Short mmCIF file of C-alpha atoms in Angstrom, two decimals:
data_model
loop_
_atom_site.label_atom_id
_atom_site.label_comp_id
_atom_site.label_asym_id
_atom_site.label_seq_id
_atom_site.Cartn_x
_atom_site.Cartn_y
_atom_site.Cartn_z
CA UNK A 1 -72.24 198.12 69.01
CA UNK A 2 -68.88 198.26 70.98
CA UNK A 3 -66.63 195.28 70.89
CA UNK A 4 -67.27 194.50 74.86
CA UNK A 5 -70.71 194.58 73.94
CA UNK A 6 -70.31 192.53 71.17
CA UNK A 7 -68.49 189.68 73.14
CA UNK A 8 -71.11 189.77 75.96
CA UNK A 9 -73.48 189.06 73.62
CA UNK A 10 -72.11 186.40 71.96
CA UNK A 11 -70.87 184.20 75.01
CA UNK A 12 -74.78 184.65 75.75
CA UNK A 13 -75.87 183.15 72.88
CA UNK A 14 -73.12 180.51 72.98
CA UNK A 15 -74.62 179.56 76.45
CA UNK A 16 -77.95 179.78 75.29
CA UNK A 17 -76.83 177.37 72.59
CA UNK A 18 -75.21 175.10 74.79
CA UNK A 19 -77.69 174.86 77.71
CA UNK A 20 -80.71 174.40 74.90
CA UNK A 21 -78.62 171.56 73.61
CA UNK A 22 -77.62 170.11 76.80
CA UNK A 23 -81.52 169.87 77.60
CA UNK A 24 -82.12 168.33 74.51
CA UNK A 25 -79.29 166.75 73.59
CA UNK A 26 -79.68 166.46 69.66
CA UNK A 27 -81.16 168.89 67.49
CA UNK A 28 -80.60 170.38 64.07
CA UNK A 29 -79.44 173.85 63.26
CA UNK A 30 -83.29 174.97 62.32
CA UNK A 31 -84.38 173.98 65.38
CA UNK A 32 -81.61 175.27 67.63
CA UNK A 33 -82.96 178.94 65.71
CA UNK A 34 -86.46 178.40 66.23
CA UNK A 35 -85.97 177.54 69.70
CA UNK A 36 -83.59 180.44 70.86
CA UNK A 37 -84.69 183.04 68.69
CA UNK A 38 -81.43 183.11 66.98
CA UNK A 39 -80.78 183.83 63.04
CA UNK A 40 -79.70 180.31 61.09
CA UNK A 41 -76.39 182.55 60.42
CA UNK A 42 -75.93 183.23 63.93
CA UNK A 43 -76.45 179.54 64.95
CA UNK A 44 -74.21 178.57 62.27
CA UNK A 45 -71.98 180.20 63.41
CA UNK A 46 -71.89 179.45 66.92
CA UNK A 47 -72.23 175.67 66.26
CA UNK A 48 -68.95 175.95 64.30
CA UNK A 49 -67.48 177.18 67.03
CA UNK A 50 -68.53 174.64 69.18
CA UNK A 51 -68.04 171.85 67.02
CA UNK A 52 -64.34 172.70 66.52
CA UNK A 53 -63.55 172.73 70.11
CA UNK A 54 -65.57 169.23 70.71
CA UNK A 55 -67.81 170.14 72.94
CA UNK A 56 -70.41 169.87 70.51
CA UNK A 57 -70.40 166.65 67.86
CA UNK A 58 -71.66 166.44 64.58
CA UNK A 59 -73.81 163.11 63.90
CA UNK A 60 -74.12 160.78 60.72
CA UNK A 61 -77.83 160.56 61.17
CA UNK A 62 -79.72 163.16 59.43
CA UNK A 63 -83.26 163.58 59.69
CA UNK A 64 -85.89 164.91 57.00
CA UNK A 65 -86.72 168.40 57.79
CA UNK A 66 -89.38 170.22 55.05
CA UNK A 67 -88.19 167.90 52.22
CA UNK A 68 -84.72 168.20 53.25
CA UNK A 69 -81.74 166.72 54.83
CA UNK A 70 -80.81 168.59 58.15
CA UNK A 71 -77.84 167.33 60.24
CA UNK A 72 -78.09 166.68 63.64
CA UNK A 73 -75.65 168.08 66.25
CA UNK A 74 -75.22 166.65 70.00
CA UNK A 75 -73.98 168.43 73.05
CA UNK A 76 -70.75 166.29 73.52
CA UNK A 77 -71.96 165.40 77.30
CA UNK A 78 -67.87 163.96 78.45
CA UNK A 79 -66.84 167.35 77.00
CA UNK A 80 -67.24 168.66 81.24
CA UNK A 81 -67.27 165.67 83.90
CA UNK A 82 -67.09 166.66 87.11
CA UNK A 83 -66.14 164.48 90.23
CA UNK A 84 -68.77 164.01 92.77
CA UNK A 85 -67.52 162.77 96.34
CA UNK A 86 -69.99 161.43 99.23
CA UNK A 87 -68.53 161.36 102.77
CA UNK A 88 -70.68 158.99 104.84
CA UNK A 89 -70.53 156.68 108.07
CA UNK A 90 -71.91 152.66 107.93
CA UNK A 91 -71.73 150.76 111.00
CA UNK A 92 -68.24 150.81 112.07
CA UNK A 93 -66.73 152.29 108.47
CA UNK A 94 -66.42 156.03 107.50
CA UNK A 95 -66.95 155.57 104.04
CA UNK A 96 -65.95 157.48 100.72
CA UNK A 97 -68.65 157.45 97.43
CA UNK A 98 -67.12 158.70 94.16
CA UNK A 99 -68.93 159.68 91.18
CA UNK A 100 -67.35 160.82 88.24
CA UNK A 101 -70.70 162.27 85.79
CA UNK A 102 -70.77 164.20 82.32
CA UNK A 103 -72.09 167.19 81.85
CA UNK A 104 -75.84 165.45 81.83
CA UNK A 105 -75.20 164.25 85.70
CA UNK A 106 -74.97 160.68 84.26
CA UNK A 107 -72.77 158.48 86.02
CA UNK A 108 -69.70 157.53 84.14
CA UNK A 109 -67.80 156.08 87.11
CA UNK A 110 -68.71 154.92 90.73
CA UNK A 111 -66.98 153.79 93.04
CA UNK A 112 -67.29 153.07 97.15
CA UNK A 113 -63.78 152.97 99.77
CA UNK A 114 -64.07 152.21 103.14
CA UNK A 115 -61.76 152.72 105.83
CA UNK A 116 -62.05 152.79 110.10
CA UNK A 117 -61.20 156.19 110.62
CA UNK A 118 -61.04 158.51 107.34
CA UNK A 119 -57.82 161.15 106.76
CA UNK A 120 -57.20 163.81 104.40
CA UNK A 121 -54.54 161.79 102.63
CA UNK A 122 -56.61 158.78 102.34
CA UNK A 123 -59.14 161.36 100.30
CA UNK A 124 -56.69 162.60 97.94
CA UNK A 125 -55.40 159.13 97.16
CA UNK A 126 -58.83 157.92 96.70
CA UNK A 127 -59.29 161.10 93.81
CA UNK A 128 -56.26 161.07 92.67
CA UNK A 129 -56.22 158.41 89.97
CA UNK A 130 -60.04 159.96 88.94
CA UNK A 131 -58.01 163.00 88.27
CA UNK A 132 -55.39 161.48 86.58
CA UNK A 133 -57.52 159.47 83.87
CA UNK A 134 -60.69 162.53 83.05
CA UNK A 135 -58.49 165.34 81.14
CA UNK A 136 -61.88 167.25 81.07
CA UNK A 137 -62.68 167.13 84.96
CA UNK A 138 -63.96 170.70 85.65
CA UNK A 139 -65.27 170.51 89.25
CA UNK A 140 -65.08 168.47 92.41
CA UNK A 141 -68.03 168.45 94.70
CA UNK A 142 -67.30 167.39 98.43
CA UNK A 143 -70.52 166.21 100.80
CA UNK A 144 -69.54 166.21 104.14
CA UNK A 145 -71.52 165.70 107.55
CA UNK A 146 -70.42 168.38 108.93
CA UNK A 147 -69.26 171.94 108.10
CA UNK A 148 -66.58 174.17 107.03
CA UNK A 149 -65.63 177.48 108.52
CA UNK A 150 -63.32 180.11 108.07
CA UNK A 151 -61.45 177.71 105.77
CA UNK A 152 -61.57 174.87 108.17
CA UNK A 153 -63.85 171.85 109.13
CA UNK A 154 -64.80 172.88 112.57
CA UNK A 155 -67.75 170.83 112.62
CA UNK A 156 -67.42 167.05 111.25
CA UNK A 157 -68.37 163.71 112.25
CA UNK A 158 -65.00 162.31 111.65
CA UNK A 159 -62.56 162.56 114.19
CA UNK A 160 -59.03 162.83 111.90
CA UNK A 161 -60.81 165.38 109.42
CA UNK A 162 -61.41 167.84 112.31
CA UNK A 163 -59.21 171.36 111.66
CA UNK A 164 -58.18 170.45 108.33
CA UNK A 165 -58.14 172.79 105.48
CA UNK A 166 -60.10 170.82 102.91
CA UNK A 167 -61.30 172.81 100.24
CA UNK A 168 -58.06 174.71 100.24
CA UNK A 169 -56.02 171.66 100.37
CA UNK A 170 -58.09 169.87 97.62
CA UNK A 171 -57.62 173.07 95.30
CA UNK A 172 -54.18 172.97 95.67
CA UNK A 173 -53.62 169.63 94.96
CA UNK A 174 -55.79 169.10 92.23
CA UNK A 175 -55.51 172.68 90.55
CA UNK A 176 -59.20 172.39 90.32
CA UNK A 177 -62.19 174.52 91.52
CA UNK A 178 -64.01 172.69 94.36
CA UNK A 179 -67.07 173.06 96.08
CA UNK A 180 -68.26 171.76 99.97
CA UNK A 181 -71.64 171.10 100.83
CA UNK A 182 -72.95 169.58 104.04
CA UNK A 183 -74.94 166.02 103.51
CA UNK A 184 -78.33 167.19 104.94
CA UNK A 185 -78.29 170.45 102.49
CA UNK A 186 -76.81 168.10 99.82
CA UNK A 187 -80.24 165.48 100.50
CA UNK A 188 -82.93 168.79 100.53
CA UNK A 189 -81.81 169.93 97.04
CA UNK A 190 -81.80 166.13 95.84
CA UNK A 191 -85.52 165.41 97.32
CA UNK A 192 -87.12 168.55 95.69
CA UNK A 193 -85.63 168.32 92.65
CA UNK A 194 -86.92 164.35 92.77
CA UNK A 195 -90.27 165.93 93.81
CA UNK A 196 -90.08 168.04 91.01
CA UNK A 197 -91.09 171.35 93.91
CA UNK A 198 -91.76 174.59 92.59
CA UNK A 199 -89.33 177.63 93.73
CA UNK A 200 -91.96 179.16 95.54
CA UNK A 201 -92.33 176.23 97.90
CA UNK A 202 -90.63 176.08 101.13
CA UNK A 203 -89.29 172.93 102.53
CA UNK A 204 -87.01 171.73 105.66
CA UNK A 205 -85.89 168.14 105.94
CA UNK A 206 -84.76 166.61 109.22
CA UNK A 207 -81.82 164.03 109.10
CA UNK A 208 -81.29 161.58 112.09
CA UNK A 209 -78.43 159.51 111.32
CA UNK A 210 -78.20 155.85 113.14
CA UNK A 211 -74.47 156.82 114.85
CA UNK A 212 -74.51 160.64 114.49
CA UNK A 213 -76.55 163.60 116.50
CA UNK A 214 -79.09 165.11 113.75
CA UNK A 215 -79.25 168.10 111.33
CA UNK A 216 -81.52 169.99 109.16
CA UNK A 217 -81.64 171.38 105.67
CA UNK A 218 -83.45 174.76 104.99
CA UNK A 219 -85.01 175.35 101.63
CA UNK A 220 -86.81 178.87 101.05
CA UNK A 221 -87.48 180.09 97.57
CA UNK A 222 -85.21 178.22 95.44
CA UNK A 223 -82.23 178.37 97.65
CA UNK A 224 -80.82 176.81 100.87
CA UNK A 225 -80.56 178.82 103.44
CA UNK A 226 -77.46 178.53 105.62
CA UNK A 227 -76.83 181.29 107.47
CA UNK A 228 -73.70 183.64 108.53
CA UNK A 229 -71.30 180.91 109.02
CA UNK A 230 -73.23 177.72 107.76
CA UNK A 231 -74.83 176.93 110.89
CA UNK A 232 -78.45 176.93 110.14
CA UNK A 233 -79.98 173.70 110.58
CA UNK A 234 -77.73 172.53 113.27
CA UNK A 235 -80.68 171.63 115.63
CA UNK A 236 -78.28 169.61 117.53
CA UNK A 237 -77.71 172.79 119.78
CA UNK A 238 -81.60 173.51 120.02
CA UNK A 239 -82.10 174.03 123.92
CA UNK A 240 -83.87 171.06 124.50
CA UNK A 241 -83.38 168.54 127.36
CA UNK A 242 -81.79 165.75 124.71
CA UNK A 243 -77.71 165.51 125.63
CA UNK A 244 -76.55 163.42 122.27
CA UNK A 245 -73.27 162.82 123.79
CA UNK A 246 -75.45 160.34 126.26
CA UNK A 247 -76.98 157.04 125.00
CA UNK A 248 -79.91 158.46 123.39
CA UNK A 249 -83.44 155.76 123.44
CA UNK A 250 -85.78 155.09 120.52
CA UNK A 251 -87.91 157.14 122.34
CA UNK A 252 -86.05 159.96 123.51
CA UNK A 253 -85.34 160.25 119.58
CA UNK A 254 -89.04 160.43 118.61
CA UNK A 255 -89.50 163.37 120.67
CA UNK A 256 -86.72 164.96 119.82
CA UNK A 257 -88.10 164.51 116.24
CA UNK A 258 -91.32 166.03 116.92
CA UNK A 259 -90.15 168.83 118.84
CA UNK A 260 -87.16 169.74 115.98
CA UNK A 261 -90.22 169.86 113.12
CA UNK A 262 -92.58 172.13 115.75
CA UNK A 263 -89.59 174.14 115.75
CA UNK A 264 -88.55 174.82 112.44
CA UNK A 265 -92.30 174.70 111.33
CA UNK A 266 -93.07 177.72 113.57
CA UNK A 267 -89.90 179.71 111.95
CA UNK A 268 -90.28 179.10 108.29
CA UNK A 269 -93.84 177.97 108.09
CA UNK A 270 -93.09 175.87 105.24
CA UNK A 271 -94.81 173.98 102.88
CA UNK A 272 -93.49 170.62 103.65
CA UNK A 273 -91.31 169.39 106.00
CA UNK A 274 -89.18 165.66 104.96
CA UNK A 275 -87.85 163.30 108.19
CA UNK A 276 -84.86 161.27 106.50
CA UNK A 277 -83.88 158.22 108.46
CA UNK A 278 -84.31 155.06 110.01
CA UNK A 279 -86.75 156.80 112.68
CA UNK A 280 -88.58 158.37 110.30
CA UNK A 281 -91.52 155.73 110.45
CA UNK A 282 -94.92 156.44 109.79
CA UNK A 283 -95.87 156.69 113.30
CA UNK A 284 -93.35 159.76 113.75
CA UNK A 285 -95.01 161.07 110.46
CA UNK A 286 -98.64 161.17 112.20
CA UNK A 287 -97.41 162.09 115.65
CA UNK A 288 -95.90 165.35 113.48
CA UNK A 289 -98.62 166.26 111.72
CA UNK A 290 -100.78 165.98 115.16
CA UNK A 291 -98.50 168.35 116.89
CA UNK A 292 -98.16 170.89 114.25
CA UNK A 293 -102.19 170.70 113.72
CA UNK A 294 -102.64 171.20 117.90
CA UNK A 295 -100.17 173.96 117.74
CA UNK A 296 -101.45 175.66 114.60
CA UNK A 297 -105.43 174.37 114.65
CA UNK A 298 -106.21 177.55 112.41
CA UNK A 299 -103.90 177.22 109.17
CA UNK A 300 -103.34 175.35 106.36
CA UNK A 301 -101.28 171.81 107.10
CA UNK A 302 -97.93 171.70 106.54
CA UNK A 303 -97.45 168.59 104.13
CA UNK A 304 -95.11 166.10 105.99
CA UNK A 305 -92.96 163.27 104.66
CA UNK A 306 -90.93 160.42 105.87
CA UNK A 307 -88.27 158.95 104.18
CA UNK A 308 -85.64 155.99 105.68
CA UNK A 309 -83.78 155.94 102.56
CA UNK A 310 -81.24 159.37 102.79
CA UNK A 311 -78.29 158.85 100.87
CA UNK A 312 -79.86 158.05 97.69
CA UNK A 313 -81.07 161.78 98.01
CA UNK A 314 -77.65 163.03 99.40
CA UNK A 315 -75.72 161.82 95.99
CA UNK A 316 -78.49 163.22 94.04
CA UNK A 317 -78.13 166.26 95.69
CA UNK A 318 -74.63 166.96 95.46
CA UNK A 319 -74.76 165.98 91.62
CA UNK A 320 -77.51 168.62 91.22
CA UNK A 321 -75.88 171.11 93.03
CA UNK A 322 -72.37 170.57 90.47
CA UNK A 323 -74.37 171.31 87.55
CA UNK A 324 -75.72 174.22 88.97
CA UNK A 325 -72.36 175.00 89.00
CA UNK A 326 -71.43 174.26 85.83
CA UNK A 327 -74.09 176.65 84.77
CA UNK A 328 -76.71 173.71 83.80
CA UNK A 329 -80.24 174.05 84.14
CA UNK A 330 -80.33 171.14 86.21
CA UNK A 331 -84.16 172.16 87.35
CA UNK A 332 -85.45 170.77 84.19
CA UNK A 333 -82.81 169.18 82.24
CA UNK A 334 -81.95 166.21 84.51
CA UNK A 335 -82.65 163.26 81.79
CA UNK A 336 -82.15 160.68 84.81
CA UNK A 337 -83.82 159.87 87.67
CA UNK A 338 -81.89 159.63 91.30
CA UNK A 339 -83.23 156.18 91.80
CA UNK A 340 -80.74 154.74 88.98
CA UNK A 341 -77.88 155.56 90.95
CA UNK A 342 -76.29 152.74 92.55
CA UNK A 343 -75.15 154.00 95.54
#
């Protein structure tokens, strides 16, 4: 075997190592081997390795294992946190959520600032300290209302982030890699992973904020769509008669509602479509499911679902989404529920 051969295949069994154990959390060196397929020498080896750097710890407890004392090992979960930021508007507040989680999405820290009108210096002295105190911070995750492009947030809900640089500028600052996501994308990945939604299933989710023009969040195969420049789901700029920049009525909003899901049922034909919101009331849910059923009498209903509560889902989301990038099977390894977040 050549030697880049070699190393290739030993950071893959390292990762398989480390994302069995991360699922698991304890185990014992036989079991690691059953499980992955891997010799006892190999896994030996490997667990060595990892227990030397930390990022794998070496319990007291032993368990019996065929007459036998077998030691069990734990994926070390503050080995990689990762800082999780929610941008936000209440009432009159634009308000920043922190969440610093280990490598098992559990909450470690969280934390909620408030100010009147949010800047980018305001943000990076909110994260600073968080960056300060976590040595093993590998990631910070940024949902936003809005969206970045070209480098710059030319599409946000607050006024004084407008033009800035902010995934750039965070970088810099904090010499760490840093992700964007917008909140309604952010809520779609948190409700079907809460739903537990196969891959194959499609879903869109429609977000109408209290203070804020709407959005939408496309889900196709196991991955959000977002288009060329991130603008998919911006049904704002659908060419229908509602202005948002006028005072908008409870009804003009249910309409607009109904008339959004038509739409984006009749280009992805999913399999179920989520309202988020405090419009998204039961009547709106059965007005939906009339429409789509007089549009499309023939075909198989389109499941649809109404949820007031959104942020729950958005901070959910946007701690999936950093495992997924820190290479965690987050689809089925999640040991917590989003409901035990506090935010």
């Amino acid at each position: 075997m050549k030697i880049g051969d070699a190393r290739l295949m030993k950071k893959l069994n390292v990762n398989t190592v480390r994302k069995i154990l991360k699922a698991k959390k304890t185990m014992t060196k036989p079991e690691l081997s059953e499980i992955s397929g891997l010799s006892v020498v190999t896994i030996n080896a490997i667990i060595q390795e990892l227990v030397d750097s930390q990022e794998v710890l070496k319990l007291k407890e032993t368990q019996s294992t065929a007459g036998r004392k077998a030691t069990l090992y734990a994926y070390n979960g503050e080995f990689e946190l990762f800082l999780t930021v929610c941008l936000s508007q209440e009432k009159e507040n634009e308000v920043v959520d922190i969440v610093v989680a280990n490598a098992f999405g559990e909450a470690i820290v969280e934390e909620r600032k408030e100010v009147q009108q949010l800047t980018l210096s305001f943000l990076i002295e909110a994260l600073a300290p968080y960056v300060a105190r976590y040595s093993t911070l590998k990631l910070i995750s940024v949902g936003i209302p809005g969206q970045e492009i070209n480098g710059r947030l030319t599409m946000i809900d607050f006024e004084k982030l407008l033009d800035v640089q902010l995934e750039k500028t965070l970088t810099e600052r904090f010499q760490l890699p840093v992700i964007l996501e917008n909140d309604i994308n952010a809520a779609i990945i948190g409700f079907c992973t809460s739903e537990k939604f196969l891959q194959s299933e499609s879903v869109v989710g429609l977000y109408y904020p209290d203070s804020n023009p709407p959005g939408a969040g496309i889900y196709l195969n196991g991955k959000l769509i977002k288009g060329k420049n991130g603008l998919a789901g911006e049904i704002k700029y659908l060419p229908v008669k509602q202005n948002w920049e006028t005072v908008v009525t409870a009804t003009d909003i249910e309409e607009n509602i109904i008339q959004s899901a038509q739409s984006l049922v009749s280009m992805y034909d999913p399999h179920h479509v989520v309202v988020f919101g405090t419009h998204a009331t039961v009547s709106v849910k059965q007005k939906i499911e009339e429409r789509i059923e007089a549009v499309f009498p023939a075909v198989e209903k389109t499941t649809v679902t109404v949820r007031q509560g959104f942020y729950a889902y958005y901070v959910y989301g946007m701690i999936c989404l950093s495992l997924q990038r820190l290479n965690t099977q987050y689809e089925v390894s999640l040991p917590f529920s989003f409901k035990q977040l506090t935010i």
